XYZ file of C-alpha atoms in Angstrom:
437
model
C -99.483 80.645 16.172
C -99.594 84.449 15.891
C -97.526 86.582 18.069
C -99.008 88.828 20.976
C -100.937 91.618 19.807
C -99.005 95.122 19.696
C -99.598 97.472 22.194
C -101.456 100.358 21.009
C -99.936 102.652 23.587
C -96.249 101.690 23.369
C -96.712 102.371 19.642
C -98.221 106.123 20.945
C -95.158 106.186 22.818
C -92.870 105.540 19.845
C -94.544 107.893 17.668
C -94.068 110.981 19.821
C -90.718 110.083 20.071
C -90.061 110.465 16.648
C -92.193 113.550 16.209
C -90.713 115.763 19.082
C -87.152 114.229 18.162
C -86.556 116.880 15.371
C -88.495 119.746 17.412
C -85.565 118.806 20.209
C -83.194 119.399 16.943
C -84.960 122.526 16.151
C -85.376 124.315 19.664
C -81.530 122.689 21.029
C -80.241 125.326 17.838
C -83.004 127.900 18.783
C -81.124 128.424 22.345
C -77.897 127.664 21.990
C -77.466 131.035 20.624
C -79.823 132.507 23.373
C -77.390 130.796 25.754
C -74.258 131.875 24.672
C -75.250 135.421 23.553
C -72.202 137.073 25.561
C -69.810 135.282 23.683
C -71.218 135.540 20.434
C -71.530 139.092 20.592
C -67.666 139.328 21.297
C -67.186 136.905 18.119
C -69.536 138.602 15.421
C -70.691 141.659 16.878
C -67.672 143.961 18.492
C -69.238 146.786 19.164
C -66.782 148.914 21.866
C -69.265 148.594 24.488
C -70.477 145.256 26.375
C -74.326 146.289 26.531
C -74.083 147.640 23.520
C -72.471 144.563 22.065
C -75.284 142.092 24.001
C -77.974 144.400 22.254
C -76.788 143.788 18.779
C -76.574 140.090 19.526
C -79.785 139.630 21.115
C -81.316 141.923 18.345
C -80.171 138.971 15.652
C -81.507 136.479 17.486
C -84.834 138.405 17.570
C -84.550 138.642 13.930
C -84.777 135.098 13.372
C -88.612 135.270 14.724
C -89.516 138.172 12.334
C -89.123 135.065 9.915
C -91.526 132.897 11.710
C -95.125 134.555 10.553
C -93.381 134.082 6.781
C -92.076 130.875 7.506
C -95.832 129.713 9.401
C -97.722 130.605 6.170
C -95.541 129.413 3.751
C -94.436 126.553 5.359
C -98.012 125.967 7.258
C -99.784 125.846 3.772
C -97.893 123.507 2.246
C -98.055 121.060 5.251
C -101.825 121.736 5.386
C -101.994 120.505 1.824
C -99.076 117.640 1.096
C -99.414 116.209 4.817
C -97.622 116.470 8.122
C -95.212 113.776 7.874
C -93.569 115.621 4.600
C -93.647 118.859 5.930
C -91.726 118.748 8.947
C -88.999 116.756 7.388
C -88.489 119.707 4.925
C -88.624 122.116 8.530
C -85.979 119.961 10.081
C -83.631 120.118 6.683
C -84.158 124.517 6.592
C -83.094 124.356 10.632
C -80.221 122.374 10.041
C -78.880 124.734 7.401
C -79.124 127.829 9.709
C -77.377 125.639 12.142
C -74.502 124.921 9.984
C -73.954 128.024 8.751
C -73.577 129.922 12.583
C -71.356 126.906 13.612
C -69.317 127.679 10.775
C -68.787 131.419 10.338
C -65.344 132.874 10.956
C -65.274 135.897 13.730
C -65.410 139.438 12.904
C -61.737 140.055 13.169
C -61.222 136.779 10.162
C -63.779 138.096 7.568
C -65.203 141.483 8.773
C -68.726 142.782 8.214
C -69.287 139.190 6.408
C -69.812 137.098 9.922
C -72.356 139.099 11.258
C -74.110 139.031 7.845
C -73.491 135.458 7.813
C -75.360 134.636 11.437
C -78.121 136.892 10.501
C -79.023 134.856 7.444
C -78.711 131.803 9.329
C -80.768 133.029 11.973
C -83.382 134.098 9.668
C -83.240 130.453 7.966
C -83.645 129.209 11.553
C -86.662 131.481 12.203
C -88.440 130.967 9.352
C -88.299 126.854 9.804
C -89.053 127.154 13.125
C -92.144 129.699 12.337
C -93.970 126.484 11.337
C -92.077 123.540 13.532
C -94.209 124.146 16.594
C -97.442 124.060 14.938
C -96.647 121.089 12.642
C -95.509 119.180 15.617
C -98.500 120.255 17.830
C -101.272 119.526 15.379
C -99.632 116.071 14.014
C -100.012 115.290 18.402
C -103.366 116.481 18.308
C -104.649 114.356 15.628
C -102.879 111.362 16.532
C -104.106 111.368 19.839
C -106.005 109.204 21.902
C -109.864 110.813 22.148
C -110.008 112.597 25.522
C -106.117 112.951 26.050
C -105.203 115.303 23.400
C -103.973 118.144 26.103
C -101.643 115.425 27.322
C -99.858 114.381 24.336
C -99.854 117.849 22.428
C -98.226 118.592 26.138
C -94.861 116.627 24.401
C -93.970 119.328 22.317
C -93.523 121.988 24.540
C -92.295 119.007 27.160
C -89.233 117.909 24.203
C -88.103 121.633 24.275
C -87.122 121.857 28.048
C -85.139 118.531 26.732
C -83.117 120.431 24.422
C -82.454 122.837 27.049
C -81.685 120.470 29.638
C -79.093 118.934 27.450
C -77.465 122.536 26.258
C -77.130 123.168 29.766
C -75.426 119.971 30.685
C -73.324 121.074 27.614
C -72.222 124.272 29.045
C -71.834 123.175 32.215
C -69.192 120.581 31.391
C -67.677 123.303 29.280
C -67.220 125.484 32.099
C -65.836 123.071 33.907
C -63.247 121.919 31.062
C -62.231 125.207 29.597
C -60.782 128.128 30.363
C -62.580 131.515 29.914
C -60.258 132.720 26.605
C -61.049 129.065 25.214
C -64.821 129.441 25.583
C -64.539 132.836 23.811
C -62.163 131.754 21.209
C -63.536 128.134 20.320
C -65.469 126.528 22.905
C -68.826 127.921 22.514
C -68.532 126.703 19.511
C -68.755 123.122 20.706
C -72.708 122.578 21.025
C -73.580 123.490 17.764
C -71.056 121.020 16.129
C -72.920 118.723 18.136
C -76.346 119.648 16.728
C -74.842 118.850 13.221
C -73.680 115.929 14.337
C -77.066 114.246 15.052
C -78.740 115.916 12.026
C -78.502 112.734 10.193
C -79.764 110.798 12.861
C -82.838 112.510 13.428
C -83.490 112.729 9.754
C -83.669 109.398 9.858
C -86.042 108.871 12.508
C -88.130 111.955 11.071
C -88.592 109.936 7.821
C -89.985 106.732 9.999
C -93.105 108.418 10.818
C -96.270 107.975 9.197
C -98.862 110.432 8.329
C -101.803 110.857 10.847
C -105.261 109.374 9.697
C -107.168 112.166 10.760
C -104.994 113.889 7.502
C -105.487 111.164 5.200
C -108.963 111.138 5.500
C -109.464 114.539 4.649
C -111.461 114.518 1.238
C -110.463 117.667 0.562
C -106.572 119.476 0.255
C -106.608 122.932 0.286
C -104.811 125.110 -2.104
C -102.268 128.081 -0.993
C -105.156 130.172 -2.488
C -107.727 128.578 0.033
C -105.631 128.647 2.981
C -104.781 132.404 2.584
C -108.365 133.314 1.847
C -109.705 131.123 5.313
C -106.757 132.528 7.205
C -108.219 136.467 6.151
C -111.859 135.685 6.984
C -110.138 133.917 10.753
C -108.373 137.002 11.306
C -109.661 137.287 14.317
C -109.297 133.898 16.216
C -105.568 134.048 14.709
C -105.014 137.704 16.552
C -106.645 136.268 19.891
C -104.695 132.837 19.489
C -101.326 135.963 18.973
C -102.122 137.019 22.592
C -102.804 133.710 23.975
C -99.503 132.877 23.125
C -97.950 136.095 24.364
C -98.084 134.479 27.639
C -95.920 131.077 26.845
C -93.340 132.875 24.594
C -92.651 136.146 26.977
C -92.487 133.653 30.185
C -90.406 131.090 28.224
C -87.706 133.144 26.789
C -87.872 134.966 30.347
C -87.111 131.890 32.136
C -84.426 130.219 29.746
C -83.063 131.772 26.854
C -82.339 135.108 28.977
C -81.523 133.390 32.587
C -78.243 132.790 32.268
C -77.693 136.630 31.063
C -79.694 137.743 33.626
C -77.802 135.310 36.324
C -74.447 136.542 35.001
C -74.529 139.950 33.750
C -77.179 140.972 36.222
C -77.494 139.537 38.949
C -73.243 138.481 39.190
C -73.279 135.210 39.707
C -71.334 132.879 38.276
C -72.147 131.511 34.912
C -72.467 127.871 36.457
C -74.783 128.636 38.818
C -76.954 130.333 35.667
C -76.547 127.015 33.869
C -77.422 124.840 36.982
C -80.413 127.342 37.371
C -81.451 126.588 33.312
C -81.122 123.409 33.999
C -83.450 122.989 37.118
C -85.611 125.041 35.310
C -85.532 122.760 32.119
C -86.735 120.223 34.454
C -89.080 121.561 36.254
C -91.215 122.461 32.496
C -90.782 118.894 31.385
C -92.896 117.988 34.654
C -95.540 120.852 34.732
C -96.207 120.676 30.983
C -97.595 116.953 29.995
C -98.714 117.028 34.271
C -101.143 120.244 33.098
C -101.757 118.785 29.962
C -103.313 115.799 31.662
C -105.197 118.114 34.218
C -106.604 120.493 31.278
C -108.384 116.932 30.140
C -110.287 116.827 32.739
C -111.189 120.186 34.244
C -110.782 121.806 30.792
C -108.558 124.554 29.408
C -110.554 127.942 30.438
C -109.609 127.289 34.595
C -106.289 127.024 33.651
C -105.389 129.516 31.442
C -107.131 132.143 33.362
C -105.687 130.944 36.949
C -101.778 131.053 35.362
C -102.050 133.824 33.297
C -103.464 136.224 35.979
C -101.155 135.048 38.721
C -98.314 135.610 36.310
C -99.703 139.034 35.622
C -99.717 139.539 39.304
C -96.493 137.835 41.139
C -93.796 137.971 38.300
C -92.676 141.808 38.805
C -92.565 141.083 42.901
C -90.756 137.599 42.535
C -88.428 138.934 40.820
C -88.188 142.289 42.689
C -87.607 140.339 45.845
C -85.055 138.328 44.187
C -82.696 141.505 43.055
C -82.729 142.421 46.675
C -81.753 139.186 48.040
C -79.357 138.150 45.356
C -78.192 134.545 45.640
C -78.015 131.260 44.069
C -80.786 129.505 46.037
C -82.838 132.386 45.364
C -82.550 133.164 42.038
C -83.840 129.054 41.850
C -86.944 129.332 43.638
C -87.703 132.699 41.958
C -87.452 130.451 38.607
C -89.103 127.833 39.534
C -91.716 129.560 40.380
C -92.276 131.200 37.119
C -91.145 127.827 35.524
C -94.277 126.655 36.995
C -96.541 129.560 35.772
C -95.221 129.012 32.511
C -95.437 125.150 32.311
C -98.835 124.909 33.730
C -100.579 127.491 31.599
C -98.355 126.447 28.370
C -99.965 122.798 29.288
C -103.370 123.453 28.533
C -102.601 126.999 26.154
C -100.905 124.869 23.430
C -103.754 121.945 22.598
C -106.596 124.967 23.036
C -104.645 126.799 20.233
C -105.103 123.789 18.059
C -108.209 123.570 18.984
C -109.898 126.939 18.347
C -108.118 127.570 14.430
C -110.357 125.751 11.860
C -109.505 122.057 10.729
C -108.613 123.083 7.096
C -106.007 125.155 7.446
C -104.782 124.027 11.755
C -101.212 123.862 10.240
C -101.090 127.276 9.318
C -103.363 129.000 11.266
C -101.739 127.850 14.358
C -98.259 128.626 13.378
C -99.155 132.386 12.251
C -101.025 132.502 15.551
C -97.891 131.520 17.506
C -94.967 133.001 14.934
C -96.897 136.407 15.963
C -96.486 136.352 19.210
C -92.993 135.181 19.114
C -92.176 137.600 16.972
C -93.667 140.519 18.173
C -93.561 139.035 22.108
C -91.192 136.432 23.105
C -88.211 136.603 20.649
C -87.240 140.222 21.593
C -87.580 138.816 25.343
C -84.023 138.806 25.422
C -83.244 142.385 23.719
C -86.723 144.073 25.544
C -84.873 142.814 29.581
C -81.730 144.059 28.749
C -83.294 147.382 27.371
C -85.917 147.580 29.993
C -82.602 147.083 33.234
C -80.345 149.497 31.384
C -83.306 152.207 30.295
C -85.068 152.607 34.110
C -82.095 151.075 36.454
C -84.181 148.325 37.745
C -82.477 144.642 37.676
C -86.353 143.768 38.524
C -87.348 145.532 35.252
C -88.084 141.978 33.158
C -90.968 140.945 35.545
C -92.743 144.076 34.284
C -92.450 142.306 30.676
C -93.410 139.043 32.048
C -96.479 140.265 33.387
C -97.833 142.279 30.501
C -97.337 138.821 28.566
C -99.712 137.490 31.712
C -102.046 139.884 31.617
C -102.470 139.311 27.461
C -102.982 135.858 27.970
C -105.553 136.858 30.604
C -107.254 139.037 27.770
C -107.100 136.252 25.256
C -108.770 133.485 27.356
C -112.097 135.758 28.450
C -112.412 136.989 24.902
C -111.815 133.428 23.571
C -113.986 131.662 26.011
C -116.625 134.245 26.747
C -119.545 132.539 24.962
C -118.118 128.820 25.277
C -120.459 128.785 28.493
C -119.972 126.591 31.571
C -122.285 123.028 29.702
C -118.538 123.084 27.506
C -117.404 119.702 28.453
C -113.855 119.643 29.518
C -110.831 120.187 27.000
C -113.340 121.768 23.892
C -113.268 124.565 22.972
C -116.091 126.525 20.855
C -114.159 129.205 18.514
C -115.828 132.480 18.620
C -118.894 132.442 16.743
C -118.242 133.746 13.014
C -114.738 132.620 12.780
């Protein structure tokens, strides 16, 4: 007798799993040195001045997403033409080198000019594996998807990020608590990226489990690198709108978790723990907005959405967090962030899958990751670097809403422009691209 039937959605289940397991990988060794920038800059980057010093560090890390627009064409084309199962295993294996190599890397005072050096190349090997990570991950959910629910499961990558920071804030927290201040500076920071090398094996081998999405394989046609440049020109245009749509996501999500626990500590004065717990509640509160908006954006559609978040963020971020500097304290500074953490997970819920949606089939891989390696690079990485200018430059500890809400009102921009001819008949979650592209 044959055995039961398997079930088509645990199998669903499974596969997203494995897909977002090496974007966890990928985004746990994206923050970790967003989250420990204060003590890296005292390891690598000694520059006689603490602001100073946090300006060099955070510059680095922006460096790494100058890399991402290479790294999304590159890497984009040749997972638009060998497959999506092949190409982010070959994205995991360029992160994991960049990891190693920080982990590794003597201090200043040991080799000299060399460490820095060394943590900008492997921030810029990080970068330019991540520039194409997202995108992979995003469109390999889209297309495996069950019809009608693709805003749900693309949802899981953004939703397996706030995992990795969950987890590096549990990290630092129990670090806190076990170490002394000299022993996080000297070695203990050091911890959580020995720990992402650790389970690089591990999620190579569940990265090399998955299969490749029919909606690939059935493709008659591969494009060459040729082709995919030339269609990527003559889309100019829905890439530099999908740039702006984007702005939105990566200026409110570097706002609300890379630079948090700087801005908790260094800012506001409170103690690094509470900065971590904040991370972490805000961590959680993403994973449940993102795949809960992602289901919502199904139904009603993306434009209601993306135009509701995007303009209240444009409007409320400066004031939250105005309001917050003048009332400084721990429960505050959490339902300031959770606030924005749910500005940021609902309109990242619906913005990711419409970003698929709009760049043309050939070439989604690619066109998708330059779309959103743009804005990162020119938006969201600098987050970090742009707040701490932005405080120091006018005085104003409430200076980063100001930066969070020009991301708002871009995204804003984006959606009308995007949307303005899609008409209200567009059934919910499709999206007409802007005629000519």
């Amino acid at each position: 007798m044959a055995g039961p039937a398997p079930d088509p959605s645990a199998s669903k289940i499974a596969t997203v799993l494995r897909v977002t397991s090496g974007n966890f990988l990928e985004m746990f060794d994206f923050f970790l040195f967003g989250f420990y920038a204060s003590y890296i800059s005292k390891a690598f980057f000694p520059a006689g001045n603490e602001v100073a010093s946090l300006l060099l560090t955070f510059v680095t890390f922006g460096a790494g997403f100058l890399m991402r627009p290479l790294g999304a064409v590159f890497l984009g084309a040749y997972v638009d033409r060998v497959g999506r199962r092949r190409g982010l295993i070959v994205t995991l294996g360029i992160m994991a080198m960049g990891t190693i190599l920080i982990a590794f890397v003597p201090a200043y005072e040991t080799i000299g000019l060399a460490a820095p050096l060394l943590v900008l190349i492997g921030r810029l090997l990080q970068g330019f594996s991540a520039g194409v990570e997202l995108g992979g991950v995003s469109v390999y959910l889209s297309e495996m998807a069950t019809p009608g629910r693709k805003g749900f499961y693309v949802a899981w990558q953004s939703a397996s990020q706030q995992v990795a920071i969950m987890v590096a804030a549990l990290i630092g927290y129990a670090l806190n608590l076990a170490l002394l201040p000299p022993q996080m500076q000297d070695w203990g920071w050091r911890v959580p990226f020995f720990i992402g090398c650790l389970i690089v094996p591990f999620l190579f081998y569940i990265r090399r489990s998955l299969e490749e999405t029919q909606e690939f394989l059935q493709r008659r046609h591969r494009p060459s690198g040729r082709e995919i440049a030339r269609s990527l020109g003559q889309n100019w245009r829905i890439v530099l709108l999908g740039m702006l749509l984007v702005a939105m996501t990566t200026i409110s999500f570097y706002t609300i978790t890379v630079y948090t626990p700087t801005f908790g500590k260094d800012v506001l004065k409170l103690s690094a723990t509470d900065s971590l717990v904040v991370t972490f509640c805000v961590a959680v509160s993403n994973f449940v907005w993102l795949p809960v908006m992602g289901a919502l954006c199904d139904r009603v559609g993306r434009k209601p959405l993306l135009i509701a978040l995007s303009g209240l963020a444009a409007l409320t971020a400066y004031p939250a967090l105005l309001w917050l500097v003048g009332h400084v304290s721990f429960l505050n500074m959490l339902i300031v962030l959770l606030w924005l953490s749910f500005l940021y997970g609902s309109y990242n819920g619906a913005m990711v899958v419409a970003l698929t949606e709009i760049v043309p089939v050939s070439v989604r891989t690619a066109g998708f990751s330059l779309a959103y390696s743009l804005a990162t690079a020119l938006f969201g990485g600098f987050t970090p670097a742009v707040s701490t200018w932005l405080v120091k430059v006018t005085g104003d500890k409430a200076a980063p809403g100001l930066w969070m809400a020009f991301g708002g009102l871009a995204g804003l921009v984006a959606t009308v422009l995007i949307y303005r001819r899609a008409g209200t008949s567009a059934a919910p979650g499709v999206v007409r691209p802007v005629p000519g592209e």
